[in-house]
Amino acid sequence: MTSLLAIISVLAFGSPILVKAQDPKTINLPLTLVHGDGGQGPVYLANISIGNPPQTVTVQVDSGSSDLWVFADQLECNVENGCHGGSYSPNASSTFNEDLPELFKFSYGSGNSGTGDYIKDDVHIGGVTVKNFRVGLARNATGGWPLYGLMGMSFSHGEFLVDQGYLEHEYPVLVEELAIQGHIDTPAFSQYLNDVRSQGELLFGGVDVAKHIDEIKEFDLIANSDGNYTLIERYPDPNPPLIGGETACSFGVSPGPDGFMVLGDAFLRGAYAVHNMEKKTVGLANAKFNVTESDIRPVT
């Protein structure tokens, strides 16, 4: 489910992202690639904790959704390939607060679905604590594919409560709340998936210039509106000639909802991507694989 569910304007070259060379206020969250079973493709996982004392859970990172949700400790799991990543017990947390009982629901194209409650509690991520954050708490789940809790990284308009009309107004998603509570300066994050044999990372509030090649080009995200660019669907020649002498790359693109195309893991593994929720932009550069050093700058 990791995907870049935004349409990047291809009508103009992007402008470079400018970063300041100073001590950054950033948060690093390691990502682990797990190759799924039961027909599921690879997924990227991260460890976070919820409540006090902290209860650690492993969640799938998804840039195509907005909610953070985890499994309840008394979960009724009817998923053929299991419910994974641990669970959270509200009764074991001194900072748990009830929020919206019985309103949490999820349903994915894989056939997995579930219901539960919305609660509020402290979320510990990358060494900082987000106070009293809204979390979906799944109390039952059904389906076939292996299932983890989910950390949505998209904009607030994708929140289930807003999308389904339970709430009239959007509320801050996790990246925005990190900025509101002063943990980062800008509601933005960088995504470095690295190659399939190595650990990747999310960097909230910053850019690691050691992990990409050349400057990052920034593109405005545009609303779902008319416009298209047609590409050849396939070619029969396994060794096609170069047009104009230019080298080119082939990369994986998946069909998405409403006819849009999704640039998923196969594309993003080769890119260093910067998602700026304040400016509504995405920056892209070629990733530099398996880099051990860091040179972190804050997003401006």
CSV table of C-alpha atoms in Angstrom, one decimal:
chain,number,residue,atom,x,y,z
A,1,MET,CA,0.0,0.0,0.0
A,2,THR,CA,2.9,2.3,0.2
A,3,SER,CA,2.3,4.7,-2.7
A,4,LEU,CA,2.6,8.3,-3.9
A,5,LEU,CA,-1.1,9.1,-4.2
A,6,ALA,CA,-0.6,12.5,-5.6
A,7,ILE,CA,-0.4,13.8,-9.1
A,8,ILE,CA,2.9,15.5,-9.9
A,9,SER,CA,2.7,18.3,-12.5
A,10,VAL,CA,4.8,17.3,-15.5
A,11,LEU,CA,4.2,20.6,-17.4
A,12,ALA,CA,7.3,22.3,-16.0
A,13,PHE,CA,10.6,21.4,-14.5
A,14,GLY,CA,10.6,21.4,-10.7
A,15,SER,CA,12.5,23.9,-8.7
A,16,PRO,CA,15.2,23.0,-6.2
A,17,ILE,CA,14.4,22.6,-2.6
A,18,LEU,CA,16.4,24.9,-0.4
A,19,VAL,CA,17.6,23.7,3.0
A,20,LYS,CA,19.4,25.5,5.8
A,21,ALA,CA,22.8,24.2,7.1
A,22,GLN,CA,22.0,24.4,10.9
A,23,ASP,CA,21.3,22.1,13.8
A,24,PRO,CA,17.9,20.6,12.6
A,25,LYS,CA,14.9,19.7,14.7
A,26,THR,CA,14.2,16.4,13.1
A,27,ILE,CA,13.0,12.8,14.0
A,28,ASN,CA,14.4,9.7,12.4
A,29,LEU,CA,12.3,6.6,12.1
A,30,PRO,CA,13.9,3.4,10.7
A,31,LEU,CA,11.9,1.4,8.1
A,32,THR,CA,12.2,-2.4,7.7
A,33,LEU,CA,11.1,-4.1,4.4
A,34,VAL,CA,9.1,-7.3,4.9
A,35,HIS,CA,8.2,-9.5,2.0
A,36,GLY,CA,4.6,-10.6,2.4
A,37,ASP,CA,3.1,-14.0,2.1
A,38,GLY,CA,-0.4,-15.1,1.2
A,39,GLY,CA,-0.2,-13.2,-2.1
A,40,GLN,CA,0.8,-9.9,-0.4
A,41,GLY,CA,3.7,-7.9,-1.8
A,42,PRO,CA,6.4,-6.3,0.2
A,43,VAL,CA,5.5,-3.8,3.0
A,44,TYR,CA,7.5,-1.3,5.0
A,45,LEU,CA,7.2,-1.5,8.8
A,46,ALA,CA,8.2,0.9,11.6
A,47,ASN,CA,8.1,0.5,15.4
A,48,ILE,CA,6.3,3.1,17.5
A,49,SER,CA,4.9,3.0,21.1
A,50,ILE,CA,1.5,4.1,22.5
A,51,GLY,CA,0.5,5.0,26.1
A,52,ASN,CA,2.3,5.2,29.4
A,53,PRO,CA,4.1,3.1,30.1
A,54,PRO,CA,4.8,2.8,26.4
A,55,GLN,CA,3.5,-0.2,24.6
A,56,THR,CA,5.5,-1.0,21.4
A,57,VAL,CA,3.7,-1.9,18.2
A,58,THR,CA,4.9,-2.5,14.7
A,59,VAL,CA,2.9,-0.7,12.0
A,60,GLN,CA,2.9,-0.6,8.2
A,61,VAL,CA,3.8,2.8,6.8
A,62,ASP,CA,1.4,4.0,4.1
A,63,SER,CA,1.6,7.3,2.3
A,64,GLY,CA,-1.8,6.7,0.7
A,65,SER,CA,-3.9,7.0,3.9
A,66,SER,CA,-4.2,9.3,6.8
A,67,ASP,CA,-5.1,7.5,10.0
A,68,LEU,CA,-2.9,5.9,12.6
A,69,TRP,CA,-4.5,2.6,13.9
A,70,VAL,CA,-3.3,-0.4,15.9
A,71,PHE,CA,-4.8,-3.7,17.2
A,72,ALA,CA,-6.5,-3.8,20.5
A,73,ASP,CA,-5.2,-6.3,23.0
A,74,GLN,CA,-8.5,-8.2,23.0
A,75,LEU,CA,-8.7,-8.4,19.2
A,76,GLU,CA,-11.0,-10.8,17.4
A,77,CYS,CA,-8.7,-11.7,14.4
A,78,ASN,CA,-10.3,-13.6,11.5
A,79,VAL,CA,-7.5,-12.9,9.0
A,80,GLU,CA,-6.4,-16.0,7.2
A,81,ASN,CA,-2.7,-15.1,7.3
A,82,GLY,CA,-2.8,-13.5,10.7
A,83,CYS,CA,-2.8,-10.1,12.6
A,84,HIS,CA,0.8,-9.0,13.2
A,85,GLY,CA,2.8,-6.3,14.9
A,86,GLY,CA,1.5,-6.5,18.5
A,87,SER,CA,-1.3,-4.8,20.2
A,88,TYR,CA,-2.2,-2.0,22.6
A,89,SER,CA,-4.2,-2.3,25.9
A,90,PRO,CA,-6.1,0.9,26.9
A,91,ASN,CA,-6.4,-0.4,30.4
A,92,ALA,CA,-2.6,-0.6,30.8
A,93,SER,CA,-2.1,3.1,29.9
A,94,SER,CA,-2.4,5.9,32.5
A,95,THR,CA,-2.9,8.5,29.7
A,96,PHE,CA,-5.6,6.7,27.7
A,97,ASN,CA,-8.7,8.7,26.9
A,98,GLU,CA,-11.9,7.6,25.3
A,99,ASP,CA,-12.7,9.4,22.1
A,100,LEU,CA,-15.3,8.1,19.5
A,101,PRO,CA,-16.4,4.6,20.4
A,102,GLU,CA,-17.4,2.2,17.6
A,103,LEU,CA,-16.7,4.7,14.8
A,104,PHE,CA,-13.4,3.3,13.5
A,105,LYS,CA,-13.5,1.2,10.4
A,106,PHE,CA,-11.1,0.2,7.7
A,107,SER,CA,-11.4,-1.6,4.4
A,108,TYR,CA,-8.7,-2.3,1.8
A,109,GLY,CA,-8.6,-3.6,-1.7
A,110,SER,CA,-6.9,-6.7,-0.5
A,111,GLY,CA,-10.2,-7.7,1.1
A,112,ASN,CA,-9.0,-7.0,4.7
A,113,SER,CA,-11.4,-5.0,6.8
A,114,GLY,CA,-12.2,-4.3,10.5
A,115,THR,CA,-13.9,-2.1,13.0
A,116,GLY,CA,-13.3,-0.7,16.5
A,117,ASP,CA,-13.0,2.6,18.4
A,118,TYR,CA,-11.1,5.9,18.2
A,119,ILE,CA,-9.1,6.6,21.3
A,120,LYS,CA,-6.6,9.3,22.4
A,121,ASP,CA,-3.3,8.6,24.0
A,122,ASP,CA,0.4,9.6,23.8
A,123,VAL,CA,2.3,8.3,20.8
A,124,HIS,CA,6.0,7.8,21.1
A,125,ILE,CA,7.9,8.0,17.8
A,126,GLY,CA,11.6,8.3,17.1
A,127,GLY,CA,12.4,9.5,20.6
A,128,VAL,CA,9.7,12.1,21.0
A,129,THR,CA,6.1,12.0,22.4
A,130,VAL,CA,3.0,13.3,20.7
A,131,LYS,CA,0.5,14.0,23.4
A,132,ASN,CA,-3.1,13.0,23.3
A,133,PHE,CA,-3.2,11.9,19.7
A,134,ARG,CA,-6.2,10.3,18.0
A,135,VAL,CA,-5.6,6.6,17.2
A,136,GLY,CA,-7.9,4.0,15.7
A,137,LEU,CA,-8.2,0.9,17.8
A,138,ALA,CA,-9.2,-2.2,15.8
A,139,ARG,CA,-11.2,-4.7,17.9
A,140,ASN,CA,-12.0,-7.1,15.1
A,141,ALA,CA,-10.4,-7.8,11.7
A,142,THR,CA,-11.2,-10.2,8.8
A,143,GLY,CA,-9.6,-11.0,5.5
A,144,GLY,CA,-6.9,-13.1,3.9
A,145,TRP,CA,-3.6,-11.1,3.6
A,146,PRO,CA,-1.3,-10.7,6.6
A,147,LEU,CA,-2.4,-7.6,8.4
A,148,TYR,CA,-0.5,-5.0,10.4
A,149,GLY,CA,-1.7,-1.8,12.1
A,150,LEU,CA,-1.2,1.3,9.9
A,151,MET,CA,0.6,4.6,10.1
A,152,GLY,CA,-1.0,6.8,7.4
A,153,MET,CA,1.2,9.6,6.1
A,154,SER,CA,-1.2,11.4,3.7
A,155,PHE,CA,-3.2,14.6,4.0
A,156,SER,CA,-6.0,15.1,6.5
A,157,HIS,CA,-8.7,15.0,3.9
A,158,GLY,CA,-8.2,11.3,3.7
A,159,GLU,CA,-9.2,10.7,7.4
A,160,PHE,CA,-11.9,8.1,7.7
A,161,LEU,CA,-14.0,10.3,10.1
A,162,VAL,CA,-13.9,13.2,7.6
A,163,ASP,CA,-14.3,11.2,4.5
A,164,GLN,CA,-17.4,9.4,5.9
A,165,GLY,CA,-19.0,12.6,7.2
A,166,TYR,CA,-18.7,11.8,10.9
A,167,LEU,CA,-16.7,15.0,11.4
A,168,GLU,CA,-17.2,18.2,9.5
A,169,HIS,CA,-13.7,19.5,9.9
A,170,GLU,CA,-10.3,17.9,9.3
A,171,TYR,CA,-7.9,17.4,12.3
A,172,PRO,CA,-4.1,17.3,12.2
A,173,VAL,CA,-2.5,14.1,11.0
A,174,LEU,CA,0.6,12.8,12.7
A,175,VAL,CA,3.1,14.8,10.7
A,176,GLU,CA,1.2,18.0,11.3
A,177,GLU,CA,0.8,17.2,15.0
A,178,LEU,CA,4.6,16.8,15.3
A,179,ALA,CA,5.0,20.3,14.1
A,180,ILE,CA,2.1,21.7,16.2
A,181,GLN,CA,3.7,20.3,19.4
A,182,GLY,CA,7.1,21.7,18.5
A,183,HIS,CA,9.0,18.5,17.7
A,184,ILE,CA,9.7,19.6,14.1
A,185,ASP,CA,9.6,23.1,12.5
A,186,THR,CA,7.8,22.1,9.3
A,187,PRO,CA,5.1,19.5,8.7
A,188,ALA,CA,7.2,17.6,6.2
A,189,PHE,CA,9.0,14.2,6.0
A,190,SER,CA,11.6,12.7,3.8
A,191,GLN,CA,11.3,9.1,2.5
A,192,TYR,CA,14.4,7.0,1.9
A,193,LEU,CA,13.5,3.4,1.2
A,194,ASN,CA,17.0,2.3,0.2
A,195,ASP,CA,17.5,-1.0,-1.7
A,196,VAL,CA,15.6,-4.2,-1.0
A,197,ARG,CA,18.4,-5.6,1.1
A,198,SER,CA,18.9,-2.7,3.4
A,199,GLN,CA,17.0,-0.6,6.0
A,200,GLY,CA,15.3,2.6,5.0
A,201,GLU,CA,14.1,5.6,7.0
A,202,LEU,CA,11.6,8.3,7.4
A,203,LEU,CA,13.0,11.7,8.5
A,204,PHE,CA,10.4,14.0,9.9
A,205,GLY,CA,11.1,17.7,9.5
A,206,GLY,CA,14.4,17.3,7.6
A,207,VAL,CA,16.3,16.3,4.5
A,208,ASP,CA,19.4,14.1,4.6
A,209,VAL,CA,21.5,15.5,1.8
A,210,ALA,CA,24.0,12.6,2.1
A,211,LYS,CA,21.4,10.2,0.8
A,212,HIS,CA,20.6,11.6,-2.6
A,213,ILE,CA,22.4,12.6,-5.8
A,214,ASP,CA,22.3,16.1,-7.1
A,215,GLU,CA,19.6,18.6,-6.0
A,216,ILE,CA,16.1,17.7,-5.1
A,217,LYS,CA,13.5,19.0,-7.6
A,218,GLU,CA,10.3,20.2,-6.1
A,219,PHE,CA,6.9,19.8,-7.7
A,220,ASP,CA,3.5,21.3,-6.8
A,221,LEU,CA,0.8,18.7,-6.0
A,222,ILE,CA,-2.3,19.4,-7.9
A,223,ALA,CA,-5.9,18.6,-7.2
A,224,ASN,CA,-7.7,15.8,-9.0
A,225,SER,CA,-8.6,17.6,-12.3
A,226,ASP,CA,-8.6,16.9,-16.0
A,227,GLY,CA,-5.3,16.4,-17.7
A,228,ASN,CA,-3.3,13.5,-19.1
A,229,TYR,CA,-0.1,12.4,-20.7
A,230,THR,CA,-0.2,9.3,-22.7
A,231,LEU,CA,2.5,6.7,-22.6
A,232,ILE,CA,3.1,3.6,-24.7
A,233,GLU,CA,1.6,0.7,-22.7
A,234,ARG,CA,4.1,-1.9,-23.9
A,235,TYR,CA,6.7,-2.7,-26.5
A,236,PRO,CA,7.5,-6.1,-28.1
A,237,ASP,CA,11.2,-5.5,-28.7
A,238,PRO,CA,13.3,-6.6,-25.8
A,239,ASN,CA,16.1,-4.4,-27.0
A,240,PRO,CA,14.5,-1.2,-28.4
A,241,PRO,CA,16.6,1.5,-30.0
A,242,LEU,CA,17.3,4.7,-28.1
A,243,ILE,CA,15.3,7.7,-29.3
A,244,GLY,CA,17.5,10.7,-29.8
A,245,GLY,CA,20.4,8.9,-28.2
A,246,GLU,CA,19.0,9.4,-24.7
A,247,THR,CA,19.2,6.6,-22.1
A,248,ALA,CA,16.0,5.8,-20.3
A,249,CYS,CA,14.7,3.7,-17.4
A,250,SER,CA,11.7,1.5,-17.1
A,251,PHE,CA,9.9,1.5,-13.8
A,252,GLY,CA,6.8,-0.1,-12.2
A,253,VAL,CA,3.6,1.8,-12.3
A,254,SER,CA,0.3,0.4,-10.9
A,255,PRO,CA,-3.3,1.4,-11.8
A,256,GLY,CA,-4.8,3.4,-9.0
A,257,PRO,CA,-8.4,4.6,-8.2
A,258,ASP,CA,-10.4,6.6,-10.7
A,259,GLY,CA,-8.0,5.9,-13.5
A,260,PHE,CA,-4.9,7.5,-11.9
A,261,MET,CA,-1.6,5.8,-11.9
A,262,VAL,CA,0.3,5.0,-8.7
A,263,LEU,CA,4.1,5.4,-8.4
A,264,GLY,CA,4.7,2.7,-5.8
A,265,ASP,CA,7.6,1.0,-4.1
A,266,ALA,CA,9.4,0.0,-7.3
A,267,PHE,CA,9.7,3.7,-8.2
A,268,LEU,CA,10.2,5.2,-4.7
A,269,ARG,CA,13.1,2.8,-3.9
A,270,GLY,CA,15.1,4.6,-6.5
A,271,ALA,CA,14.1,8.1,-5.3
A,272,TYR,CA,14.7,10.3,-2.3
A,273,ALA,CA,11.3,11.9,-1.8
A,274,VAL,CA,10.4,14.9,0.4
A,275,HIS,CA,6.7,15.4,1.2
A,276,ASN,CA,5.9,18.9,2.4
A,277,MET,CA,2.4,19.1,3.8
A,278,GLU,CA,2.6,22.8,4.5
A,279,LYS,CA,3.5,23.8,0.9
A,280,LYS,CA,1.7,20.8,-0.7
A,281,THR,CA,4.7,19.8,-2.7
A,282,VAL,CA,6.8,16.7,-3.3
A,283,GLY,CA,10.5,16.8,-4.0
A,284,LEU,CA,12.4,14.1,-5.8
A,285,ALA,CA,16.0,13.2,-6.4
A,286,ASN,CA,17.9,10.0,-7.3
A,287,ALA,CA,18.6,8.1,-4.1
A,288,LYS,CA,22.1,7.1,-3.1
A,289,PHE,CA,21.9,3.5,-1.8
A,290,ASN,CA,23.5,2.1,1.4
A,291,VAL,CA,24.9,5.4,2.7
A,292,THR,CA,26.2,5.2,6.2
A,293,GLU,CA,26.9,8.9,6.8
A,294,SER,CA,24.3,11.6,7.4
A,295,ASP,CA,24.1,15.3,6.6
A,296,ILE,CA,20.7,16.4,7.9
A,297,ARG,CA,19.2,19.8,7.2
A,298,PRO,CA,15.7,21.1,8.2
A,299,VAL,CA,13.1,21.6,5.5
A,300,THR,CA,12.3,25.2,4.8
